[in-house]
CSV table of C-alpha atoms in Angstrom, one decimal:
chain,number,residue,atom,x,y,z
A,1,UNK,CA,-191.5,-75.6,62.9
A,2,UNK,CA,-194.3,-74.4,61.2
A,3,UNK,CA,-196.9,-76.9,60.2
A,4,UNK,CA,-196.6,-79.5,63.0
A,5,UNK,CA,-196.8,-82.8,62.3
A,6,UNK,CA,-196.0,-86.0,64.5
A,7,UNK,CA,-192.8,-87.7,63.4
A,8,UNK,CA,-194.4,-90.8,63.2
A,9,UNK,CA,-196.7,-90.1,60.0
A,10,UNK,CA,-193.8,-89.2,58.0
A,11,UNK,CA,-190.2,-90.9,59.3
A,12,UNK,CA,-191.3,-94.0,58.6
A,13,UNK,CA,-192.4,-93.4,55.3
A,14,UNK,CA,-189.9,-90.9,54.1
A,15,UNK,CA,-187.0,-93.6,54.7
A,16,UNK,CA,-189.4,-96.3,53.1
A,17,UNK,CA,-189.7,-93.9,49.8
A,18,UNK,CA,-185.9,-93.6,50.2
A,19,UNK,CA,-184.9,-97.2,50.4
A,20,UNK,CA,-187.0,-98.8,47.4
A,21,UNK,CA,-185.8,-97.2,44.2
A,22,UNK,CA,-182.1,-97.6,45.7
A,23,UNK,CA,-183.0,-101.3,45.6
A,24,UNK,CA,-184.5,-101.8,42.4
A,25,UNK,CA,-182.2,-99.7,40.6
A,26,UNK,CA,-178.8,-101.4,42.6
A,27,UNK,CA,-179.9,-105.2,43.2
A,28,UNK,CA,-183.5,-105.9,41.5
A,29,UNK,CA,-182.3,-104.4,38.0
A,30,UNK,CA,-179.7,-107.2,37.4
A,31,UNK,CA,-182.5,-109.3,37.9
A,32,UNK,CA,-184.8,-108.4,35.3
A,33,UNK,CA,-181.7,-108.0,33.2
A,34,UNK,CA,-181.1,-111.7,33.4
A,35,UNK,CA,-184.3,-112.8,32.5
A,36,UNK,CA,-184.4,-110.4,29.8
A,37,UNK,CA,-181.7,-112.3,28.0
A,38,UNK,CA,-178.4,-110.0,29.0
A,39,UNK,CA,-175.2,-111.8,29.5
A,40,UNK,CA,-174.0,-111.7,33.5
A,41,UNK,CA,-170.5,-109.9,32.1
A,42,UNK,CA,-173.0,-106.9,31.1
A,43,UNK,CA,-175.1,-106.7,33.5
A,44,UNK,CA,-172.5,-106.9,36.4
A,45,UNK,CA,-170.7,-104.1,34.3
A,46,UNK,CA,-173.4,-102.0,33.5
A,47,UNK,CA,-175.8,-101.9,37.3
A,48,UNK,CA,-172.3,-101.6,38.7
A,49,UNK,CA,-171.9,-98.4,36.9
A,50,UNK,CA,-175.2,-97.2,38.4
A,51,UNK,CA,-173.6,-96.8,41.9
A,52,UNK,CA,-171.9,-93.7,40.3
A,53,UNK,CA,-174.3,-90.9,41.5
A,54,UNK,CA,-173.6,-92.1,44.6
A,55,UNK,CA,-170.2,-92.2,44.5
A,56,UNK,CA,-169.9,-88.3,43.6
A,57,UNK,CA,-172.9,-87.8,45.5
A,58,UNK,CA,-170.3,-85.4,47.9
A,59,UNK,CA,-169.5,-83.2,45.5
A,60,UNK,CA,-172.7,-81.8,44.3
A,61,UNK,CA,-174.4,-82.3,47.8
A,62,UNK,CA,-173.6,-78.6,48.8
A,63,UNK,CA,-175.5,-77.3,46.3
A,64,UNK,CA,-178.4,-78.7,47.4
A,65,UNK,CA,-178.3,-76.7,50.1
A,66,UNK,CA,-178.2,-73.5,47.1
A,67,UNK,CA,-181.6,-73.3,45.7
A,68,UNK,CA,-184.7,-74.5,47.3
A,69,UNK,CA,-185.6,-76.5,50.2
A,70,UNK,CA,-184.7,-80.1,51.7
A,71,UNK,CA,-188.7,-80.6,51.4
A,72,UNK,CA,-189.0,-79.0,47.8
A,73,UNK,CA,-185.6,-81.5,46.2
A,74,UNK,CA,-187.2,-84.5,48.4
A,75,UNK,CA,-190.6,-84.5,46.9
A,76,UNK,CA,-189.5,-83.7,43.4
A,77,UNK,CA,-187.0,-86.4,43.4
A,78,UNK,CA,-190.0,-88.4,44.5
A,79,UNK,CA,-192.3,-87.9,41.7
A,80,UNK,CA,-189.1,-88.6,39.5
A,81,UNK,CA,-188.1,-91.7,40.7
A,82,UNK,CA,-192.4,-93.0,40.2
A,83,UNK,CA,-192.2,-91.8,36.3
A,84,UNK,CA,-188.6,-93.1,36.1
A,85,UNK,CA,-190.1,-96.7,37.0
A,86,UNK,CA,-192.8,-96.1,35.0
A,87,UNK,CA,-190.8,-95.3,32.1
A,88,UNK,CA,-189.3,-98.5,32.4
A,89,UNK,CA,-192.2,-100.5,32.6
A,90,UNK,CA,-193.5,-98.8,28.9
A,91,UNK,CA,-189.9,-99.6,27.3
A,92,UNK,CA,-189.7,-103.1,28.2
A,93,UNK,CA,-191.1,-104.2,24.6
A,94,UNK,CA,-189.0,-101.8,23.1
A,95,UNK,CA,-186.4,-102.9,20.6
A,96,UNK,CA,-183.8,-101.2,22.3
A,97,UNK,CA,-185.0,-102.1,26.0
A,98,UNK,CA,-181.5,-102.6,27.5
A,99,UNK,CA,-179.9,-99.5,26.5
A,100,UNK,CA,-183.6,-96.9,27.3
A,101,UNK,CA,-183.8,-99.1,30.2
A,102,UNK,CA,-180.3,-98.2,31.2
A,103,UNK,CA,-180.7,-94.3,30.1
A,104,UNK,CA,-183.7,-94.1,32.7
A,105,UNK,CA,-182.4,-96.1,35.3
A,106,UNK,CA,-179.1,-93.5,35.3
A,107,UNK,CA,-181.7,-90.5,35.3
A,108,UNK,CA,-183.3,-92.5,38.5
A,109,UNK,CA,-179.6,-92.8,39.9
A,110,UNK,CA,-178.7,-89.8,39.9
A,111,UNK,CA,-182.9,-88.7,41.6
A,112,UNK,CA,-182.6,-91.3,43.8
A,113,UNK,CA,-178.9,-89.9,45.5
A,114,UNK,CA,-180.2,-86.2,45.4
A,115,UNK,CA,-183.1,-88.2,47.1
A,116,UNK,CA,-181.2,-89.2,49.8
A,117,UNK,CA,-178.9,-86.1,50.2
A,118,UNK,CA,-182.7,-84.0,50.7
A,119,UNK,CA,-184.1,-86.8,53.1
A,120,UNK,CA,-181.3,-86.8,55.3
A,121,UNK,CA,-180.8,-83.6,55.6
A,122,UNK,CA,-184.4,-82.8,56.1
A,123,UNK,CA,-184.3,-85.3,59.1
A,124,UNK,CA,-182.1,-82.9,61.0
A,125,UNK,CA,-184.1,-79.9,60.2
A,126,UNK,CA,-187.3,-81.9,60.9
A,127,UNK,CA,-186.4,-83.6,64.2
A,128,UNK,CA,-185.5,-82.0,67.9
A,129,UNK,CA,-182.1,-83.5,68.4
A,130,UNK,CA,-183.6,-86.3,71.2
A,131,UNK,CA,-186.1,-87.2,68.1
A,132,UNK,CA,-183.5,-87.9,66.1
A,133,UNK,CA,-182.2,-90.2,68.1
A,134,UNK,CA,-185.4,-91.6,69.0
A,135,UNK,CA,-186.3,-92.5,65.6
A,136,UNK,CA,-182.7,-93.6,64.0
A,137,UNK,CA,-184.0,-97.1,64.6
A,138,UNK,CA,-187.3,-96.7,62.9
A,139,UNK,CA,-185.8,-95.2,60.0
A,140,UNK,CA,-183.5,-97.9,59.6
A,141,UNK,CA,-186.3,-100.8,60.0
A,142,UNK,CA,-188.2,-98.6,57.3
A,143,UNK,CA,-185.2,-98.7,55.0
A,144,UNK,CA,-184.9,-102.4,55.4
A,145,UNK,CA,-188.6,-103.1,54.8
A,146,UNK,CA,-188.4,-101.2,51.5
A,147,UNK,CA,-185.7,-103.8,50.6
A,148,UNK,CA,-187.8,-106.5,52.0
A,149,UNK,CA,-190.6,-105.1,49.5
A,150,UNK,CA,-188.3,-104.9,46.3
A,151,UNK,CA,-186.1,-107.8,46.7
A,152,UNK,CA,-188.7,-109.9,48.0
A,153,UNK,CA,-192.0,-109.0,47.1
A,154,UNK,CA,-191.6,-107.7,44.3
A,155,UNK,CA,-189.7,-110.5,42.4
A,156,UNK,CA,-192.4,-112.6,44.2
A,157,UNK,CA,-195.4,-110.7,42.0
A,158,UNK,CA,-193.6,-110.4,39.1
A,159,UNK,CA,-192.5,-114.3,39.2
A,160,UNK,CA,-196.7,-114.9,39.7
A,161,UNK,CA,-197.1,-113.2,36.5
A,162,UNK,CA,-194.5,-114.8,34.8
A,163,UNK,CA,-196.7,-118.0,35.0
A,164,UNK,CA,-199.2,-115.6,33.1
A,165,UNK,CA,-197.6,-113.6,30.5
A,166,UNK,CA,-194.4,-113.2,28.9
A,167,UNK,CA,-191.5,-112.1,31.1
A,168,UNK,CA,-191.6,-108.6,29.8
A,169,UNK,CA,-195.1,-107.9,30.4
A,170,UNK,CA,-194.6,-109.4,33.8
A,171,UNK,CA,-191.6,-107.4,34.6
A,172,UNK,CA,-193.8,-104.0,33.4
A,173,UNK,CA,-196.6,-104.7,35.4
A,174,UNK,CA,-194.0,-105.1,38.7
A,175,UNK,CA,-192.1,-101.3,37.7
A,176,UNK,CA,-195.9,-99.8,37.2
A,177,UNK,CA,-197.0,-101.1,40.7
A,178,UNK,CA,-193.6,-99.8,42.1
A,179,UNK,CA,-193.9,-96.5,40.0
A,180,UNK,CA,-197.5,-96.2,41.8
A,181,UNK,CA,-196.3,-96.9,45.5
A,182,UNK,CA,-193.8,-93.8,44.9
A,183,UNK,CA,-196.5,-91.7,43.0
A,184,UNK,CA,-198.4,-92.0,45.9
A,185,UNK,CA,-195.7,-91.7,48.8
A,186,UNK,CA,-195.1,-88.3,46.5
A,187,UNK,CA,-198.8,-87.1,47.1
A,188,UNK,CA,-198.6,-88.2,50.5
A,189,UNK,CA,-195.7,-86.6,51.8
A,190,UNK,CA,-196.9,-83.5,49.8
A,191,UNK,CA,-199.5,-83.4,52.1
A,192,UNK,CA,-198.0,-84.5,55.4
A,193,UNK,CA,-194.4,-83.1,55.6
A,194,UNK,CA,-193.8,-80.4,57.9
A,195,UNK,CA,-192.6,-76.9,56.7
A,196,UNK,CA,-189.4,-76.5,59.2
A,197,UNK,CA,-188.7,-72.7,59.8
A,198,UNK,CA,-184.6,-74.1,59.0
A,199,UNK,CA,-185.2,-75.7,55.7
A,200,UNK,CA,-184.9,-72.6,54.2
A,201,UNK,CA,-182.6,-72.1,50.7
A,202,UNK,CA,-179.1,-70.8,52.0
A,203,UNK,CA,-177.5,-67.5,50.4
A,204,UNK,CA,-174.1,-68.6,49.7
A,205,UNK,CA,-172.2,-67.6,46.5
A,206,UNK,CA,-171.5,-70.5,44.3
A,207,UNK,CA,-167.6,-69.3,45.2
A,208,UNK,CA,-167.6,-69.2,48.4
A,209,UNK,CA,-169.3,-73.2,48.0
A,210,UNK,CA,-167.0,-74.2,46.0
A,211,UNK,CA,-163.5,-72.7,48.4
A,212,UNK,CA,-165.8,-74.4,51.5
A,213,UNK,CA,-165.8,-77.7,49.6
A,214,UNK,CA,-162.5,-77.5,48.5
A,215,UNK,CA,-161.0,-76.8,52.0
A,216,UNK,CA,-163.3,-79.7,53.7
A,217,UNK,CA,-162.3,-82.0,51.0
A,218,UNK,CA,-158.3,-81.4,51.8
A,219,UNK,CA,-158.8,-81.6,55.6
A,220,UNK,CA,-160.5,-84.7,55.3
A,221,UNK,CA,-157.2,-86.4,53.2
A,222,UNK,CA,-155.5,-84.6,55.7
A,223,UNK,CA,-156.8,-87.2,58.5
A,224,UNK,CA,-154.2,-89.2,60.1
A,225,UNK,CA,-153.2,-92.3,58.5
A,226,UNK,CA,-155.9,-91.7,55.8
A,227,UNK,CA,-153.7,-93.9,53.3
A,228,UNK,CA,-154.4,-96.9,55.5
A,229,UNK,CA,-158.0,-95.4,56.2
A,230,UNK,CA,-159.1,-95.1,52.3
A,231,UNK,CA,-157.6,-98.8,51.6
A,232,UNK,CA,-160.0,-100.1,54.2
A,233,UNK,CA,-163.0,-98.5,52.8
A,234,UNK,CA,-162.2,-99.4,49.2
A,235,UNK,CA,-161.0,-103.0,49.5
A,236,UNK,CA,-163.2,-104.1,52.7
A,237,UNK,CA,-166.0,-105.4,51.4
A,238,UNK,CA,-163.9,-106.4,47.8
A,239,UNK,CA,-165.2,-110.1,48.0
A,240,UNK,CA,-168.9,-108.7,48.7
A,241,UNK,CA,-168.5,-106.2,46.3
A,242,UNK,CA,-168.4,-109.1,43.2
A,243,UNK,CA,-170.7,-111.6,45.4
A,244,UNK,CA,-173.4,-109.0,45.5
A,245,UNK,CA,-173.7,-108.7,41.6
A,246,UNK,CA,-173.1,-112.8,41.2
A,247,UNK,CA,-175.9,-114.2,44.1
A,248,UNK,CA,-178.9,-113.4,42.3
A,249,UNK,CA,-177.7,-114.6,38.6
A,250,UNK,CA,-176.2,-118.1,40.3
A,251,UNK,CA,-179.7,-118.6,41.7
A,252,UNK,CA,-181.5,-117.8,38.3
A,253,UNK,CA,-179.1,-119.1,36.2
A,254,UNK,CA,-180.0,-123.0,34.8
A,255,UNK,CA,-178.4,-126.5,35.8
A,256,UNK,CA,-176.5,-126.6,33.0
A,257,UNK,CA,-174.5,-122.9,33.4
A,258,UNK,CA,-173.2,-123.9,37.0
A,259,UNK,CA,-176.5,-122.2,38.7
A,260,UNK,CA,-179.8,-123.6,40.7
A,261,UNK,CA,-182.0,-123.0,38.2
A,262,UNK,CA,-184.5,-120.9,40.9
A,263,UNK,CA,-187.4,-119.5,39.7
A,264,UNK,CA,-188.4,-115.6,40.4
A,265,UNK,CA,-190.3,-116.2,42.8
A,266,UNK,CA,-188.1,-118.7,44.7
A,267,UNK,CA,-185.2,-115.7,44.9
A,268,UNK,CA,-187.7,-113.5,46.0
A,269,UNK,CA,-188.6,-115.9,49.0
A,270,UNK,CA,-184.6,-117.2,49.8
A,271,UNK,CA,-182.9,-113.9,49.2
A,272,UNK,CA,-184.8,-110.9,48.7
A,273,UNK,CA,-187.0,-111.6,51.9
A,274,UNK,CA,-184.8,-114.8,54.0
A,275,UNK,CA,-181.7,-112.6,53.1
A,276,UNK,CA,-182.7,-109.7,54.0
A,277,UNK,CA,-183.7,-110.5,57.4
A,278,UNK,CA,-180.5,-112.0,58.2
A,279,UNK,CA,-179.0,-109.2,57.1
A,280,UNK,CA,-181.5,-107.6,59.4
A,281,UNK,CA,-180.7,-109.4,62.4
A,282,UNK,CA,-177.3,-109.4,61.9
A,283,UNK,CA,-176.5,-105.4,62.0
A,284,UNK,CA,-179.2,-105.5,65.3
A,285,UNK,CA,-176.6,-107.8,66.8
A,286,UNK,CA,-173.9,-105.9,65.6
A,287,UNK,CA,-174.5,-102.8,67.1
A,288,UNK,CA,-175.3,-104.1,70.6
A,289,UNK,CA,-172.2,-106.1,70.3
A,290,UNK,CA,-170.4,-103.0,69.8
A,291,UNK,CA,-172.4,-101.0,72.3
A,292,UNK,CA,-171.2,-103.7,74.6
A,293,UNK,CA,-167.8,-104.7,74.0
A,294,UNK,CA,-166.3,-102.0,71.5
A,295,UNK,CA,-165.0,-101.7,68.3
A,296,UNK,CA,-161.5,-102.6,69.4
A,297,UNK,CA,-163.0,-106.1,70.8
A,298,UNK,CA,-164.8,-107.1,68.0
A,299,UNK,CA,-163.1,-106.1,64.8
A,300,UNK,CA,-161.6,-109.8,64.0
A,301,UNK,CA,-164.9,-111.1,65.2
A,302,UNK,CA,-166.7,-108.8,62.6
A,303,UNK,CA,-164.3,-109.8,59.7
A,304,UNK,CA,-164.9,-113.5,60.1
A,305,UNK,CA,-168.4,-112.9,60.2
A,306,UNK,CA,-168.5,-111.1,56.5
A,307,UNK,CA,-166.1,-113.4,55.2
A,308,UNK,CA,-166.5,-117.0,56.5
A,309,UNK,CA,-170.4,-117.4,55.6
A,310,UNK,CA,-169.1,-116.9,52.1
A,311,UNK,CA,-168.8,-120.9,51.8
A,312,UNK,CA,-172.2,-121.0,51.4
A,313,UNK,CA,-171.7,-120.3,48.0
A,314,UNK,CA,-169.2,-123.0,47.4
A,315,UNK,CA,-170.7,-125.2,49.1
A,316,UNK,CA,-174.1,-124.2,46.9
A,317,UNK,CA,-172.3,-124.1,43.7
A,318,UNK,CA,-170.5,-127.5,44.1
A,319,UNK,CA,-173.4,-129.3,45.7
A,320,UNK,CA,-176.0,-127.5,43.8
A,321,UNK,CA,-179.9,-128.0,45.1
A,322,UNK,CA,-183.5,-126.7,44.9
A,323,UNK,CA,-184.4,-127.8,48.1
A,324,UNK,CA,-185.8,-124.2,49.9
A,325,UNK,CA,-185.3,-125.2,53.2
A,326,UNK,CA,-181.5,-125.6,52.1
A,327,UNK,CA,-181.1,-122.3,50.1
A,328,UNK,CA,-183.1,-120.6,52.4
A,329,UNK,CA,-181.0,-121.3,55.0
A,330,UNK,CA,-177.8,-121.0,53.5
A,331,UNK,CA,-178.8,-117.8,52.2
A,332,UNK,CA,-180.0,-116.1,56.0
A,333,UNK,CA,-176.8,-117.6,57.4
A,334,UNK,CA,-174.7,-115.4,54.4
A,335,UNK,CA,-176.9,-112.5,54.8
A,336,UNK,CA,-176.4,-112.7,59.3
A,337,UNK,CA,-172.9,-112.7,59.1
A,338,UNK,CA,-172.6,-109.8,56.2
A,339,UNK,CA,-175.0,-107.8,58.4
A,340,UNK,CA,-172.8,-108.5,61.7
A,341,UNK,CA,-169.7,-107.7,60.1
A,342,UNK,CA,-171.0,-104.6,57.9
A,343,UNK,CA,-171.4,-103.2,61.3
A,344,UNK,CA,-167.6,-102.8,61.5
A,345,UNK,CA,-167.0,-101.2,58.4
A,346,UNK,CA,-170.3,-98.3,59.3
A,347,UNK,CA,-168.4,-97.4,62.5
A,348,UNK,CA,-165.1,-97.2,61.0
A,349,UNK,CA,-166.5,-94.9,59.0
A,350,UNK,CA,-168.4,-93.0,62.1
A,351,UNK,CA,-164.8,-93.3,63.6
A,352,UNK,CA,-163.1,-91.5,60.2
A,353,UNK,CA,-165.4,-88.7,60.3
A,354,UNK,CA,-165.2,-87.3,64.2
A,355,UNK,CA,-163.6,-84.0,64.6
A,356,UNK,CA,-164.6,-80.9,62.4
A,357,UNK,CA,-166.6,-81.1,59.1
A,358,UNK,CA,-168.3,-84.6,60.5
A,359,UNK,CA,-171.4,-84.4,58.0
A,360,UNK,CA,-169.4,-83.8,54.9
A,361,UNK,CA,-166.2,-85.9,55.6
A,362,UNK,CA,-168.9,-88.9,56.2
A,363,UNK,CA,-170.2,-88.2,52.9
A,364,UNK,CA,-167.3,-88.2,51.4
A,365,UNK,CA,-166.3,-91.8,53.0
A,366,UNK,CA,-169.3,-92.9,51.6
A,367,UNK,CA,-168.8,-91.8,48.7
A,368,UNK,CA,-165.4,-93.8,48.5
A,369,UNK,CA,-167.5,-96.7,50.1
A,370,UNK,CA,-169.4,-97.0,47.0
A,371,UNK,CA,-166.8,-96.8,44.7
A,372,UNK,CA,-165.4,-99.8,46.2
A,373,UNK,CA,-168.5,-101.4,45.5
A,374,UNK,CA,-168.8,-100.3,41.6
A,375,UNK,CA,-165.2,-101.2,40.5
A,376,UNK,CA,-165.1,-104.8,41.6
A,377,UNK,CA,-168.8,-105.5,40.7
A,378,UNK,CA,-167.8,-103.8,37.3
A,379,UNK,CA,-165.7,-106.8,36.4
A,380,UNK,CA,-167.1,-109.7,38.8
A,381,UNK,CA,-169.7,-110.7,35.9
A,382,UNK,CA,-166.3,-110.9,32.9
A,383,UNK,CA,-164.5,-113.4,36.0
A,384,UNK,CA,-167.9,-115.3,36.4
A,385,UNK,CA,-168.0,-116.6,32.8
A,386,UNK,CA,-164.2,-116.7,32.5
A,387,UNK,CA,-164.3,-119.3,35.7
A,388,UNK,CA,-167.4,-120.4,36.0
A,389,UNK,CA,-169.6,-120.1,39.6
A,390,UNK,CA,-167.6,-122.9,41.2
A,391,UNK,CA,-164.2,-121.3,40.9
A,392,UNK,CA,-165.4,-117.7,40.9
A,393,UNK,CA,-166.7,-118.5,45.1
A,394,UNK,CA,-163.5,-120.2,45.7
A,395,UNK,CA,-162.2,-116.8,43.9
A,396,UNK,CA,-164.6,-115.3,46.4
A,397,UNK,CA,-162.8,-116.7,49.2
A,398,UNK,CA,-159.1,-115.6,48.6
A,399,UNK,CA,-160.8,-112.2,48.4
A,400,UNK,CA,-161.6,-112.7,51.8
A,401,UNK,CA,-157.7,-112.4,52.5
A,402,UNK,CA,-158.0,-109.1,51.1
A,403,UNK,CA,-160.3,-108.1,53.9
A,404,UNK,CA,-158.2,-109.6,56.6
A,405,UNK,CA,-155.0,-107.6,55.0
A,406,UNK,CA,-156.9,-104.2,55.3
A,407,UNK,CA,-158.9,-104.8,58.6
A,408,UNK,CA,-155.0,-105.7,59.9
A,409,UNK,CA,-153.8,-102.3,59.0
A,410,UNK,CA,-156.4,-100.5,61.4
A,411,UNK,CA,-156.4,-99.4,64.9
A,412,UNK,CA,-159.3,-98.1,66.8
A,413,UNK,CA,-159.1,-96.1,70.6
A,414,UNK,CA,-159.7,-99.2,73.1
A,415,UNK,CA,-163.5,-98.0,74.0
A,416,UNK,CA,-164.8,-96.0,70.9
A,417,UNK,CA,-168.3,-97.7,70.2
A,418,UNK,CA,-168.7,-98.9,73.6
A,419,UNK,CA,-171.4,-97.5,75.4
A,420,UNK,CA,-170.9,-95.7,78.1
């Protein structure tokens, strides 16, 4: 493997670097937009767009694979994604913020999926195959930690300064300390990463990519029932898809708009760190539910657990509060079930992929995954002041029949997910 170095002092940091400028960019962004003064129709529309790299992410993944190493893209999507944030942070007094801020964060996008197409992929070539299972659960806790970090701390620093300095200059100061941490994961893992004697640039023709592409692309549509298959992945998570954008602005938003009137660093506390280890817990519980009782078993329970806990928005949003113990709460119980129900959806997509062409026909799923998350968070903000946030969750909740209809339309073998 060349330079040998133990998994431990780079997994867990490699998946850390990967997870944090996905949620700044995706979740925190909106955020800062809505302090900033931008209305929620634009900033639903506009972050929503920013899932885009992701969603053609399959198509330019292969040529990765063309020039260079996994190690060499990984490290200079690295040092990209620290001067991306800092970039941010130096136009946040500029007259034109909104639209330089958008500009960078679409360059960061884009790093941040190449990002993840490099880290994966240099997992494999990194890892004996027992490693890789070994370590799946570390990378994940890494990931999650990262969003701990952004959604939580983060918002929690930059809501200190706000009591300080203007909301700008607080929201500079947080991208520079978050354009550091990467800066310095980037020297790090320049330093650490192994050299594997398989991440190596492959010599293939940009032809003969683009006919492989091609045919794995059509034999993926050729799956059985893939009409039914491509509905579920698009429309699954439709309610969660327009929640996700909504949460944060309802808790920010003031008394008088239909929100809580939260501070920064209250939403950093109830949903960027209570939140997220629901959502945490929730996919732990998930899997050994699966592991135990199969996919087949627990579908319906799955679906009811990422749509029910919904009401907690209603019930917010109609009886509105401060009270932390209550948001708090509300908010873990949310997050539980969307993490015990999201486990569904990730092995239906495990399921779609078996058979030839695994790798790539999972990336293209996910790739349809995330464009069912950019469409309806592109218009969720335009509903949200047409209704208001009380009728937008009760919105929320027919959506949830949309879920049902789909999850109806599938059928899994009686023990896939069960372990054996």
């Amino acid at each position: 493997m060349g330079k040998c170095q133990s998994p431990w002092t780079w997994v867990p940091s490699l998946y850390f670097a990967e997870g944090l400028p996905y949620v700044l960019v995706i979740t925190v962004s909106a955020v800062m937009f809505k302090e900033m003064g931008i209305s929620n129709a634009d900033i639903a529309k506009y972050t929503s767009y920013l899932y885009l790299p992701w969603v053609i992410k399959p198509i330019w993944s292969p040529f990765v694979d063309l020039a260079r190493t996994k190690r060499w893209w990984l490290l200079l999507t690295q040092l990209i994604l620290g001067a991306g944030m800092a970039g941010i942070a130096l136009c946040m007094n500029a007259d034109n913020f909104f639209r330089w801020s958008l500009a960078i964060m679409w360059l960061m996008a884009f790093s941040s999926a190449t990002h993840d197409i490099s880290i994966d992929g240099f997992y494999m070539l990194g890892l004996e195959e027992g490693e890789q299972s070994f370590f799946v659960g570390i990378r994940n806790t890494a990931y999650r930690i990262a969003t701990i970090a952004g959604q939580g701390g983060l918002l929690v620093l930059v809501g200190l300064f706000e009591k300080r300095m203007s909301v700008s200059s607080a929201w500079s100061i947080g991208f520079l300390i978050a354009g550091g941490v990467l800066i310095l994961l980037w020297l790090y893992h320049s330093s650490v990463l192994p050299h594997p004697i398989a991440d190596s640039a492959t010599i293939v023709s940009g032809r003969n990519i683009l006919i492989g592409f091609g045919q794995t692309f059509v034999s993926f549509f050729k799956k059985p029932h893939i009409v039914t298959a491509v509905l579920f992945i698009l429309l699954f998570r439709f309610p969660e898809a327009q929640i996700t954008k909504m949460a944060q602005l309802f808790l920010l938003d003031a008394p008088e708009n239909g929100g809580l009137g939260l501070t920064t660093v209250q939403v950093g506390i109830a949903q960027g760190t209570m939140g997220t280890i629901g959502l945490l817990l929730g996919g732990i519980l998930g899997g050994i539910t699966i592991s135990r009782h199969g996919m087949k078993r627990c579908l319906w329970w799955m679906v009811a657990a990422i749509s029910i806990p919904d009401l907690v928005y209603v019930y917010l949003s109609w009886i509105p509060t401060q009270n932390m113990y209550v948001v708090c709460s509300c908010l873990f119980v949310e997050q539980l079930g969307y993490g015990f129900g999201f486990t569904a959806f990730t092995m239906f997509l495990l399921y779609l992929a078996k058979g030839d062409h695994q790798t790539s026909h999972y990336s293209i799923a996910s790739g349809l995954m995330a464009l069912g998350m950019m469409i309806p968070g592109s218009f969720s903000g335009r509903l949200q002041e047409m209704m208001g946030y009380r009728t937008f969750f009760i919105w929320i909740m027919c959506c949830c029949l949309v879920t049902c209809a789909v999850s109806a339309l599938i059928k899994f073998e009686p023990d896939f997910g069960k372990k054996k």
